[in-house]
Amino acid sequence: MTRIFLLACLLLAGYAPVNAQQQNLLSGRFTPAQLAGVLVPQAEWKPFPRAGDQAGWAKADPETIKAIVRRAEGFLKFNWPGIPAVKSMLIARTGNRSEYEHISFQKRQVLGVLIIAEAYENKGRFTDQIINGIWSICEESFWGASAHLPKGKEYGGLVDVSAPFVDLFAAETATYLAWADYLLGDQLDAVSPQVRKRIYYETNRRIFQPLMTKRHGWMAANAAGRRPNNWNPWICSNWLNALLLLEKNDTLRVAGINKMLHVLDAFLNPHPLDGGCDEGPGYWGAAAASLYDNLSLLNLASNNAFDYAYKDEKVRNMGQFIYKAQISEQYFINFADASPKPGMAGSMIYRYGKAIQDPAMMKFGAYYLKNDDKANLGRFHFFRNFFSMFMQDEFNSAEKGLPYPADTWWPDLQVMASRDKAGSTGGFFVAAKGGNNDESHNHNDIGNYVVYYNGLPLLIDIGSGTYTEKTFSSRRYDIWYNCSDFHNVPTVNGHTQPPGARFKATAVAYRSGRSFSEMTMDIAPSYPADAGISKWQRQVRLNKGKNVVVEDMFELKKNEGITQHLMTCYPAEPVKPGVLVIHYKSKDFYVHYPETLTVAVEKVPLVAAEDEGIRRNWGDNIYRINFQSNGGKLKDKMTFTIAEQ
C-alpha cells in the first residue's frame, strides 16, 4: 500500500515544526551555579593520560602510537616557518588562500604529532621542537585564515592585530596549544615557565576575551535571518577544549562554558527537526558532528551530566543524516558546496552512533575505520584523536557495514533519496531537492536532482571547486557551478534562478511505495517575475528496477524559449530525435526527451582557479547537455526518462 507523507498538507496548513521543538536544550539545563557544581574542576580533570602516566598510555593502541612516534621522528629537524605578510595579502591581490593556509595548517599538524609522541614517550627528545612550534605559532600575527579577514583597502589582506577576532582556525589553534599545556605542562615548565605562560596569554588575548566581549557573526542568525552554519558548533568545540583544559580560574571557566552553551543553542534551536544538513555530508563532519564533539567533551568533563541530550529526537536525526545521505562507498549526496566524495571520520561517527544507541550508525562508522595510515591525525578536530587511540580494541571487534536505506525523506530540508534496493548500490539511485536559494553554502539549484547507477555518477551535481576570494563574496554567483544553468534545472525565457530566501520551492510533497519513490514541487517561485512563470510543477520519480522519470508541467505568461540542462561527467550525443545516449563506463544509458527539443552537448572548460577542485572531484570531464525549445505553448508538459535502453 502506498505511503503518503503528510508534509504537503502540513506545509499548506502553515506547519512550522521548528517552532514546536524544545528550545535551549543545552543552556537551559543548568544555571551557572549548577553548572559549576556538575563540572569537574580544572585542576582535577584528567580526560586522558598526561606525559609520565605510563600505565595510562599503555592502554593506547600500540600500532597507532608507534606510527605517530615514527612520524614525529621525521620532524626532529622541522624548520618552523613564519608566514610572510605577502602570503596573507594574496587573498586580496589574487584571491589565492591556499599558500597561506598550507603554511599555517602544516605547522599545526606537525605540532600535533610531536605533542602525542612526547606525551607517550616522555623522554624529552621532542620537547625542544614542541617549544619551537608553540613559540612560532604564538608569534603569528593571526591564528586564523587570511580568507576570513575583513575585506577592504583598510586591511588589504592583513589583520588588525589590535582587534583580535575568532574564526575557525584561530579556535583550532587554541585546541592544539591547550592540549600541549595539559599533556606536557611539567615538561614545558622544566625548560621554562614562560612557555605555558605564553600559551595562556595568547589564548586568553586571541580567544577567550574576544569570545566573551564581542559579538561574532557565527554566534547567531545573520541580519537576513539565516541560521548559523558549521562555524558555530565547530568553533564552540575548540572554545570548549581550551576552556576545559587551560582556564585555571574556575569562575572564568564556568562563565565561558555557560556562554558557549548559549551560543551552541543558537545553532541547535533553529536546526530542522529532521536533522538534515543543508551544507551537505562533507560539512556534516563539522556541523552535527561538532555538536556531538561538544556533547562528548561536556559529558567527559561533568560525569555525564549532559547525557540526556542524546535522547533528543533532533540530536539523533542530526547524527543519522550522514549514513542516510550516502549513495555508495565513495559517493554522497552533494547538493550546494558539498563534496561528492567527502572523507568519513569513522571513529567519531561510531562514537556518535553509540551515544544515540543507533547500531546502523555504529556499523557505518566502523566501516570507515582505516588502518592504512594510523599516523594521520587529520587536519582539524585534533582532540578526536585521543578518543580514537584509546578505543581501538572496541573498534577492532565492532561490526562493520553500510546501511544503504531504500528511501529517505527530509521534510524540512526538502530532499528525497531513493535506491532500487535497500542495502545495495545495485541499480538506480536518485536524490532531488527543493529548499530555497539562501541556504548555507548555497547554490541556485531549486528542483535539482542527481542520478547514479551501480553506485557511480550518471547525472551529477557539480558541487564546489577550490575556494578563492570570490567564493564567499558578492561575486559568488560569478562562479559558474554555483548558478542554476549548470544544474539539472531549466532556464526559462532566458532567466536563471537568483539567490535569496524568497526564491524557493512551494507545494512540496513526497510519496513512496514498494515500487517507486517520488517528489513533487512547484519551482516557479525560484525564478524572477520577469521569467513569466505562473506554475512549474516538477516531479522526480524513481520507478524501482526500471527507470527515472522527470516530468515538468508548466504554465507560462510568455514562452520565448526554454532550455533544460543536464550535467554529466561522461560524453553524450543525440542518436535520433527524442533519444540521447550517455556513454557511461562500459555501457550506455539513454535519455528519452520530447522530440520537439533540439540538443547540444558542450564540454565545460575548466580554466579558472576555482575549477581546480572540480578537476580533483570529477577529472576534466564535465559535460552540459542543453535541450532547447525556441518557444511554443504557454501550458505544456516535458518528460525526461533515464533508462538502460
XYZ file of C-alpha atoms in Angstrom:
645
model
C 0.000 0.000 0.000
C 1.317 3.416 -0.957
C 2.533 5.514 1.964
C 1.531 9.139 1.500
C 3.500 11.510 3.637
C 1.672 14.360 5.300
C 4.266 17.024 4.564
C 2.372 18.753 1.771
C -0.752 19.093 3.879
C 1.224 20.307 6.851
C 3.054 22.901 4.764
C -0.186 24.150 3.252
C -1.592 24.462 6.760
C 1.342 26.620 7.775
C 3.021 23.924 9.846
C 6.335 25.084 11.285
C 7.952 22.113 13.009
C 10.918 24.090 14.295
C 8.673 26.223 16.492
C 7.368 23.163 18.308
C 10.786 21.853 19.250
C 12.436 22.094 22.617
C 14.491 25.253 22.855
C 17.735 25.763 24.766
C 18.359 22.050 25.174
C 21.883 22.688 26.467
C 21.925 26.164 28.000
C 18.549 25.710 29.702
C 19.502 22.660 31.735
C 21.731 24.214 34.404
C 22.048 27.643 35.963
C 25.629 28.940 36.138
C 25.775 27.872 39.787
C 24.503 24.387 38.917
C 26.956 24.189 36.016
C 29.784 24.919 38.421
C 28.541 22.041 40.533
C 28.468 19.451 37.751
C 31.764 20.359 36.023
C 34.897 18.676 37.274
C 37.284 21.474 38.403
C 40.148 22.135 36.004
C 42.818 21.031 38.473
C 41.081 17.660 38.929
C 40.051 16.956 35.349
C 42.111 14.234 33.683
C 40.395 13.252 30.442
C 43.421 11.381 29.039
C 46.790 10.387 30.497
C 49.454 13.069 30.769
C 53.107 12.558 29.951
C 54.615 10.365 32.620
C 51.476 8.309 33.150
C 52.921 5.192 31.577
C 50.121 2.975 32.863
C 47.596 5.241 31.194
C 49.457 5.397 27.879
C 49.835 1.619 27.900
C 46.105 1.490 27.162
C 46.530 3.404 23.893
C 46.595 1.466 20.633
C 50.256 0.414 20.233
C 50.216 0.422 16.426
C 48.862 3.957 16.311
C 51.386 5.175 18.856
C 54.317 3.557 17.042
C 53.229 5.125 13.768
C 52.914 8.566 15.378
C 56.339 8.293 17.012
C 57.924 7.286 13.687
C 56.318 10.255 12.014
C 57.415 12.583 14.817
C 60.999 11.424 14.332
C 60.812 12.828 10.827
C 60.004 16.243 12.316
C 63.002 16.452 14.668
C 64.658 18.867 12.246
C 61.482 20.529 11.008
C 62.119 24.193 10.251
C 59.196 26.146 11.681
C 58.345 28.740 9.034
C 56.955 32.162 9.633
C 54.054 33.326 7.488
C 55.213 36.258 5.339
C 52.851 39.211 5.073
C 52.709 38.780 1.306
C 51.225 35.298 1.750
C 48.376 36.809 3.737
C 47.956 39.597 1.185
C 47.464 37.121 -1.662
C 43.793 36.794 -0.719
C 43.285 40.479 -1.569
C 45.685 40.583 -4.519
C 44.912 37.397 -6.425
C 42.161 35.649 -4.458
C 44.533 32.814 -3.510
C 44.092 31.475 0.009
C 45.877 28.145 -0.277
C 49.505 29.328 0.005
C 48.841 30.967 3.377
C 46.816 28.011 4.605
C 49.436 25.468 3.555
C 51.985 27.006 5.908
C 49.526 27.549 8.755
C 47.928 24.101 8.622
C 51.234 22.268 8.248
C 52.654 23.859 11.391
C 49.695 22.755 13.462
C 49.688 19.233 12.070
C 53.380 18.828 12.826
C 52.885 20.183 16.348
C 50.034 17.735 16.975
C 52.163 14.736 16.013
C 55.025 15.901 18.219
C 52.730 16.514 21.205
C 51.318 12.990 21.175
C 54.698 11.376 20.549
C 56.273 13.177 23.519
C 53.281 12.598 25.796
C 53.629 8.877 25.139
C 57.412 8.589 25.280
C 58.136 11.165 27.992
C 61.821 11.092 27.084
C 62.213 14.759 26.214
C 63.540 14.167 22.721
C 60.640 16.034 21.066
C 60.292 18.767 23.709
C 62.523 21.397 22.090
C 60.738 21.040 18.773
C 57.378 21.343 20.523
C 58.527 24.550 22.194
C 59.781 25.835 18.856
C 56.372 25.110 17.361
C 54.447 26.705 20.210
C 56.632 29.795 20.118
C 56.408 30.101 16.342
C 52.616 29.840 16.381
C 52.330 32.313 19.263
C 54.365 34.798 17.225
C 51.994 34.649 14.253
C 50.015 37.850 13.759
C 46.813 35.907 13.109
C 45.904 32.343 14.018
C 43.071 32.156 11.512
C 42.830 32.043 7.719
C 43.582 35.034 5.526
C 40.321 34.341 3.679
C 38.420 35.147 6.881
C 39.943 38.589 7.374
C 37.770 41.681 6.895
C 37.694 42.906 3.310
C 38.630 46.343 2.030
C 41.572 48.656 1.469
C 41.836 49.255 5.215
C 43.099 45.680 5.538
C 44.486 44.616 2.180
C 44.760 41.039 3.376
C 46.445 41.796 6.713
C 44.987 41.521 10.187
C 44.438 44.417 12.578
C 46.396 42.974 15.488
C 44.754 45.422 17.895
C 41.322 43.872 17.276
C 41.510 40.073 17.651
C 38.543 38.006 16.487
C 37.897 34.282 16.357
C 37.482 32.320 13.143
C 37.555 28.541 12.631
C 41.291 28.127 12.584
C 42.114 30.541 15.372
C 39.864 28.364 17.549
C 41.554 25.202 16.241
C 44.940 26.664 17.177
C 43.810 27.194 20.752
C 42.987 23.486 20.986
C 46.483 22.419 19.937
C 48.082 24.734 22.500
C 45.649 23.717 25.245
C 46.448 20.017 24.779
C 50.174 20.777 24.755
C 49.737 22.593 28.068
C 47.648 19.790 29.592
C 49.708 16.815 28.409
C 53.208 18.307 28.731
C 52.855 21.024 31.358
C 55.552 19.721 33.719
C 57.989 19.100 30.868
C 57.475 22.593 29.482
C 57.885 24.179 32.911
C 61.134 22.272 33.403
C 62.557 24.065 30.369
C 60.971 27.463 31.055
C 57.747 28.552 32.785
C 57.455 31.197 30.047
C 56.152 28.627 27.549
C 52.907 27.867 29.376
C 52.595 31.485 30.423
C 52.761 32.453 26.737
C 50.205 29.802 25.789
C 47.637 31.174 28.215
C 48.432 34.815 27.429
C 47.944 34.373 23.699
C 44.876 32.136 24.043
C 43.253 34.500 26.508
C 44.002 37.547 24.307
C 43.051 35.981 20.994
C 40.259 33.574 22.007
C 38.772 33.887 25.492
C 38.471 37.666 25.718
C 37.096 38.265 22.199
C 34.549 35.487 22.621
C 33.337 36.839 25.931
C 33.231 40.513 24.916
C 32.494 40.699 21.171
C 29.603 39.511 19.069
C 30.862 37.297 16.264
C 28.643 36.757 13.243
C 28.781 32.962 13.513
C 27.290 33.046 17.018
C 23.704 33.675 15.910
C 21.453 34.170 12.891
C 22.600 36.813 10.422
C 20.742 40.018 9.572
C 18.676 38.196 6.944
C 17.646 35.552 9.475
C 19.772 32.704 8.139
C 20.564 30.325 10.966
C 24.194 29.661 11.971
C 26.147 27.085 9.990
C 29.008 24.737 10.876
C 31.186 27.600 12.127
C 29.103 27.746 15.298
C 29.483 24.205 16.699
C 32.960 23.791 15.208
C 34.331 26.887 16.929
C 32.398 26.067 20.102
C 34.058 22.645 20.276
C 37.505 24.235 20.213
C 36.463 27.014 22.584
C 35.267 24.288 24.953
C 38.513 22.313 24.623
C 40.572 25.369 25.506
C 38.355 26.375 28.432
C 38.245 22.919 29.956
C 41.987 22.346 29.685
C 43.566 25.755 30.008
C 41.436 28.071 32.137
C 42.630 27.551 35.725
C 40.255 30.125 37.194
C 37.142 28.014 37.672
C 34.878 31.086 37.837
C 36.057 32.220 34.410
C 35.945 28.626 33.160
C 32.297 28.206 34.155
C 31.347 31.638 32.764
C 32.968 30.793 29.433
C 31.283 27.400 29.183
C 27.935 28.914 30.154
C 28.202 31.430 27.315
C 29.385 28.737 24.934
C 26.252 26.696 25.695
C 24.035 29.653 24.807
C 25.942 30.162 21.554
C 25.679 26.454 20.741
C 21.930 26.540 21.317
C 21.728 29.346 18.748
C 22.844 26.664 16.278
C 20.699 23.878 17.677
C 17.434 25.762 18.321
C 16.605 26.640 14.688
C 18.100 23.492 13.203
C 15.410 21.460 11.405
C 13.910 18.619 13.403
C 14.544 16.195 10.534
C 18.290 16.591 11.147
C 19.021 17.454 7.518
C 22.310 19.269 6.899
C 21.847 21.834 4.134
C 25.642 22.132 3.924
C 25.894 18.502 2.845
C 27.708 15.392 4.113
C 31.181 16.947 3.850
C 30.235 19.805 6.142
C 28.255 17.464 8.391
C 31.641 16.459 9.830
C 31.963 19.978 11.256
C 28.272 20.713 11.855
C 26.232 17.953 13.510
C 29.482 16.104 14.216
C 30.868 19.137 16.025
C 27.682 19.345 18.064
C 28.470 15.790 19.117
C 32.076 16.797 19.875
C 30.733 19.374 22.293
C 28.401 16.880 23.934
C 31.112 14.232 24.295
C 33.514 16.733 25.881
C 30.819 18.120 28.178
C 29.932 14.631 29.357
C 33.582 13.776 29.871
C 34.004 16.903 31.998
C 30.807 16.501 34.038
C 30.394 12.807 34.807
C 27.793 12.553 32.009
C 25.582 15.415 33.178
C 24.724 16.167 29.529
C 23.957 12.574 28.578
C 20.249 13.444 28.360
C 20.881 15.294 25.074
C 21.492 12.028 23.215
C 17.843 11.101 23.685
C 16.666 14.268 21.936
C 14.972 13.487 18.608
C 16.729 16.278 16.743
C 20.180 15.332 18.018
C 19.533 11.742 16.936
C 18.267 12.779 13.497
C 21.273 15.056 13.001
C 23.605 12.131 13.553
C 21.711 9.721 11.315
C 21.815 12.144 8.388
C 25.318 11.041 7.450
C 24.530 7.446 6.574
C 21.134 8.270 5.089
C 22.807 10.698 2.651
C 25.140 8.009 1.319
C 24.985 6.887 -2.302
C 27.805 4.336 -2.356
C 31.075 3.675 -0.558
C 32.743 6.783 -2.017
C 29.843 8.966 -3.099
C 27.358 11.010 -1.069
C 24.572 13.443 -1.940
C 26.401 16.683 -2.694
C 23.926 19.495 -3.228
C 25.313 23.031 -2.744
C 29.008 23.234 -1.793
C 29.187 19.637 -0.614
C 31.880 17.362 -1.994
C 30.682 14.275 -3.894
C 33.409 12.224 -2.182
C 33.831 13.521 1.383
C 36.076 11.742 3.829
C 34.405 9.963 6.728
C 35.747 10.286 10.287
C 34.908 6.708 11.204
C 35.758 6.726 14.895
C 33.784 9.888 15.606
C 30.779 8.557 13.668
C 30.958 5.265 15.560
C 31.050 7.122 18.879
C 28.098 9.328 17.882
C 26.131 6.223 16.881
C 26.978 4.549 20.168
C 25.885 7.630 22.133
C 22.461 7.735 20.454
C 22.219 3.915 20.500
C 21.950 3.519 16.734
C 23.549 0.213 15.600
C 23.315 1.207 11.913
C 25.360 4.356 12.537
C 27.891 2.398 14.577
C 28.347 -0.127 11.746
C 28.676 2.721 9.269
C 31.349 4.453 11.357
C 33.238 1.216 11.945
C 33.297 0.580 8.193
C 35.362 3.738 7.677
C 37.923 2.976 10.372
C 41.023 2.862 8.233
C 44.191 1.148 9.365
C 46.444 2.151 6.491
C 47.765 5.414 7.975
C 47.488 5.428 11.736
C 49.826 8.418 11.998
C 47.440 10.616 10.029
C 45.850 12.748 12.722
C 43.808 14.788 10.264
C 43.947 18.482 9.589
C 41.237 19.558 12.016
C 39.403 18.373 15.172
C 42.703 17.356 16.776
C 41.065 16.247 20.035
C 39.120 13.457 18.299
C 42.376 11.527 18.035
C 42.550 10.975 21.790
C 39.221 9.166 21.819
C 40.320 7.043 18.859
C 43.641 5.986 20.365
C 42.005 4.593 23.489
C 39.115 2.756 21.800
C 40.963 0.634 19.264
C 40.101 -2.699 20.887
C 36.418 -1.845 20.669
C 36.807 -0.692 17.079
C 38.566 -3.911 16.115
C 35.635 -6.021 17.302
C 32.915 -3.700 16.013
C 30.522 -4.903 13.332
C 31.066 -3.087 10.056
C 28.585 -2.360 7.300
C 26.875 0.243 5.133
C 23.103 0.518 5.741
C 22.050 1.980 2.345
C 18.424 2.787 3.314
C 15.945 2.220 0.483
C 14.157 5.555 0.881
C 14.808 8.689 2.897
C 12.804 11.891 3.113
C 13.884 15.023 4.947
C 10.712 17.180 5.045
C 12.377 20.298 6.475
C 15.412 20.077 4.220
C 13.091 19.138 1.323
C 15.372 16.423 -0.010
C 14.474 12.889 -1.062
C 16.807 9.948 -1.643
C 15.813 6.593 -3.075
C 17.501 3.489 -4.438
C 16.330 0.414 -6.288
C 17.072 -1.949 -3.418
C 17.763 -1.411 0.279
C 21.211 -2.414 1.430
C 22.661 -2.376 -2.075
C 24.243 0.042 -4.542
C 22.955 -2.026 -7.453
C 20.740 -0.243 -9.939
C 19.493 3.327 -9.780
C 19.891 5.876 -7.006
C 18.062 9.211 -7.193
C 18.125 12.291 -4.975
C 16.210 15.532 -5.516
C 15.845 18.789 -3.635
C 13.542 21.722 -3.079
C 14.516 24.259 -0.412
C 15.436 27.872 -1.072
C 18.289 29.838 -2.567
C 19.615 31.254 0.694
C 20.798 28.020 2.262
C 24.226 27.766 3.834
C 26.882 27.341 1.125
C 24.042 27.993 -1.291
C 23.852 27.135 -4.954
C 20.894 28.340 -7.013
C 19.542 24.837 -7.521
C 15.855 24.501 -6.641
C 14.464 21.392 -8.318
C 17.878 19.866 -8.927
C 18.377 16.092 -8.882
C 21.134 13.509 -9.325
C 21.063 10.013 -10.802
C 23.611 7.302 -10.024
C 23.792 3.739 -11.289
C 25.543 0.878 -9.501
C 26.946 3.468 -7.109
C 28.577 5.589 -9.810
C 27.516 9.025 -11.110
C 25.387 9.408 -14.221
C 23.662 12.804 -13.875
C 25.521 14.883 -11.347
C 25.606 17.911 -9.121
C 28.978 19.546 -9.713
C 29.349 20.634 -6.090
C 32.056 23.118 -5.174
C 35.522 23.691 -6.510
C 38.541 25.348 -4.962
C 37.681 28.150 -2.569
C 39.079 31.547 -3.518
C 38.367 35.139 -2.598
C 35.279 35.015 -4.856
C 33.651 32.069 -3.134
C 32.119 33.840 -0.150
C 31.966 37.332 -1.576
C 29.486 39.419 -3.583
C 30.948 37.702 -6.661
C 29.882 34.216 -5.550
C 27.452 33.815 -8.437
C 30.065 34.812 -10.977
C 31.310 31.254 -10.427
C 29.578 29.057 -12.994
C 28.919 25.968 -10.893
C 27.002 27.990 -8.298
C 24.413 29.013 -10.910
C 21.221 27.212 -11.886
C 22.099 26.842 -15.579
C 24.866 24.440 -14.550
C 22.464 22.272 -12.563
C 19.777 19.871 -13.741
C 17.089 22.553 -13.852
C 15.611 24.689 -16.655
C 16.400 28.169 -17.887
C 13.065 29.825 -18.715
C 12.649 32.733 -21.111
C 16.355 33.411 -20.708
C 16.129 33.604 -16.915
C 18.017 31.534 -14.360
C 17.335 31.272 -10.638
C 18.587 34.186 -8.492
C 19.947 33.886 -4.956
C 17.796 34.769 -1.967
C 15.430 33.158 0.525
C 12.305 34.227 -1.376
C 13.366 32.108 -4.341
C 12.176 28.705 -3.209
C 10.115 25.609 -3.889
C 6.476 25.507 -2.835
C 3.790 22.816 -2.705
C 6.465 20.276 -1.863
C 5.274 16.702 -1.377
C 6.737 13.230 -1.245
C 5.290 9.774 -1.793
C 6.793 6.321 -1.781
C 5.643 2.772 -2.221
C 7.103 -0.659 -2.755
C 7.900 0.038 -6.409
C 8.507 3.787 -6.537
C 9.535 6.948 -4.767
C 8.731 10.460 -5.973
C 8.992 14.115 -5.040
C 6.864 16.907 -6.486
C 7.267 20.645 -6.096
C 6.433 23.929 -7.754
C 9.745 25.578 -8.676
C 8.146 28.656 -10.274
C 8.828 30.824 -7.182
C 12.555 30.116 -7.528
C 12.663 32.273 -10.689
C 12.307 36.054 -11.020
C 8.971 37.566 -12.033
C 10.408 38.523 -15.430
C 10.726 34.821 -16.260
C 6.939 34.825 -16.685
C 6.289 31.527 -14.910
C 2.874 31.033 -13.358
C 3.481 27.426 -12.363
C 6.241 24.879 -12.899
C 5.455 21.574 -11.247
C 8.412 19.227 -11.287
C 8.069 15.572 -10.399
C 11.182 13.416 -9.907
C 10.272 9.731 -9.731
C 12.260 6.527 -9.369
C 10.449 3.517 -10.759
C 12.457 0.921 -8.914
C 14.299 -1.528 -11.089
C 13.116 0.286 -14.236
C 13.940 3.936 -14.811
C 13.981 7.521 -13.599
C 11.294 9.886 -14.869
C 11.391 13.679 -14.528
C 8.170 15.370 -15.564
C 7.735 19.141 -15.775
C 4.209 20.578 -16.133
C 4.289 24.331 -16.642
C 2.091 27.359 -17.171
C 3.761 30.473 -18.579
C 2.728 34.056 -19.246
C 5.040 34.030 -22.240
C 7.120 31.393 -23.989
C 10.192 32.804 -25.680
C 12.279 29.707 -25.138
C 13.094 27.043 -22.578
C 16.397 25.253 -22.077
C 16.542 22.127 -19.971
C 20.033 21.421 -18.631
C 21.573 18.107 -17.635
C 25.063 17.776 -16.159
C 27.153 14.633 -16.519
C 30.769 13.504 -16.299
C 30.528 11.292 -19.394
C 30.405 12.088 -23.129
C 26.908 12.269 -24.571
C 25.354 12.578 -28.026
C 21.905 12.511 -29.607
C 21.259 9.325 -31.585
C 17.896 10.279 -33.075
C 15.145 12.797 -32.320
C 13.958 12.186 -28.796
C 16.847 9.972 -27.731
C 20.263 10.921 -26.320
C 22.932 8.460 -25.255
C 25.350 8.936 -22.362
C 28.443 6.771 -22.744
C 28.642 5.588 -19.157
C 31.554 3.363 -18.158
C 31.281 0.097 -20.097
C 27.645 0.589 -21.114
C 25.338 3.245 -22.472
C 22.390 4.967 -20.859
C 19.609 6.688 -22.723
C 17.725 9.885 -22.041
C 14.333 9.968 -23.765
C 13.068 13.529 -24.237
C 10.409 15.401 -26.244
C 11.256 15.191 -29.956
C 10.423 18.874 -30.402
C 13.568 19.858 -28.486
C 16.935 20.404 -30.138
C 20.014 19.112 -28.318
C 23.538 20.439 -27.935
C 26.294 18.880 -25.822
C 29.189 21.020 -24.636
C 32.273 20.152 -22.656
C 32.735 22.698 -19.870
C 36.248 24.193 -19.934
C 37.936 24.057 -16.529
C 40.312 27.012 -16.600
C 39.616 29.237 -13.576
C 41.328 28.970 -10.203
C 38.056 27.711 -8.708
C 37.994 24.854 -11.237
C 40.970 23.070 -9.680
C 38.657 21.468 -7.140
C 36.264 20.396 -9.894
C 39.082 18.525 -11.631
C 40.005 16.796 -8.365
C 36.450 15.533 -7.929
C 35.465 14.733 -11.498
C 38.550 14.937 -13.692
C 38.480 17.128 -16.783
C 35.159 15.595 -17.800
C 32.233 17.919 -17.218
C 29.573 17.985 -19.900
C 26.435 20.110 -20.093
C 23.551 18.820 -22.191
C 21.175 21.562 -23.350
C 17.683 20.668 -24.597
C 16.371 23.772 -26.353
C 12.836 24.888 -27.161
C 12.614 28.155 -29.081
C 9.091 28.916 -27.967
C 5.710 27.318 -28.033
C 2.750 26.653 -25.810
C 2.028 28.606 -22.660
C 0.830 25.442 -20.978
C 2.613 22.184 -21.657
C 4.465 19.186 -20.276
C 8.033 17.943 -20.748
C 9.029 14.425 -19.753
C 12.566 13.067 -19.498
C 13.182 9.363 -18.897
C 16.596 7.940 -17.966
C 16.896 4.215 -18.653
C 19.251 1.478 -19.816
C 17.647 1.413 -23.235
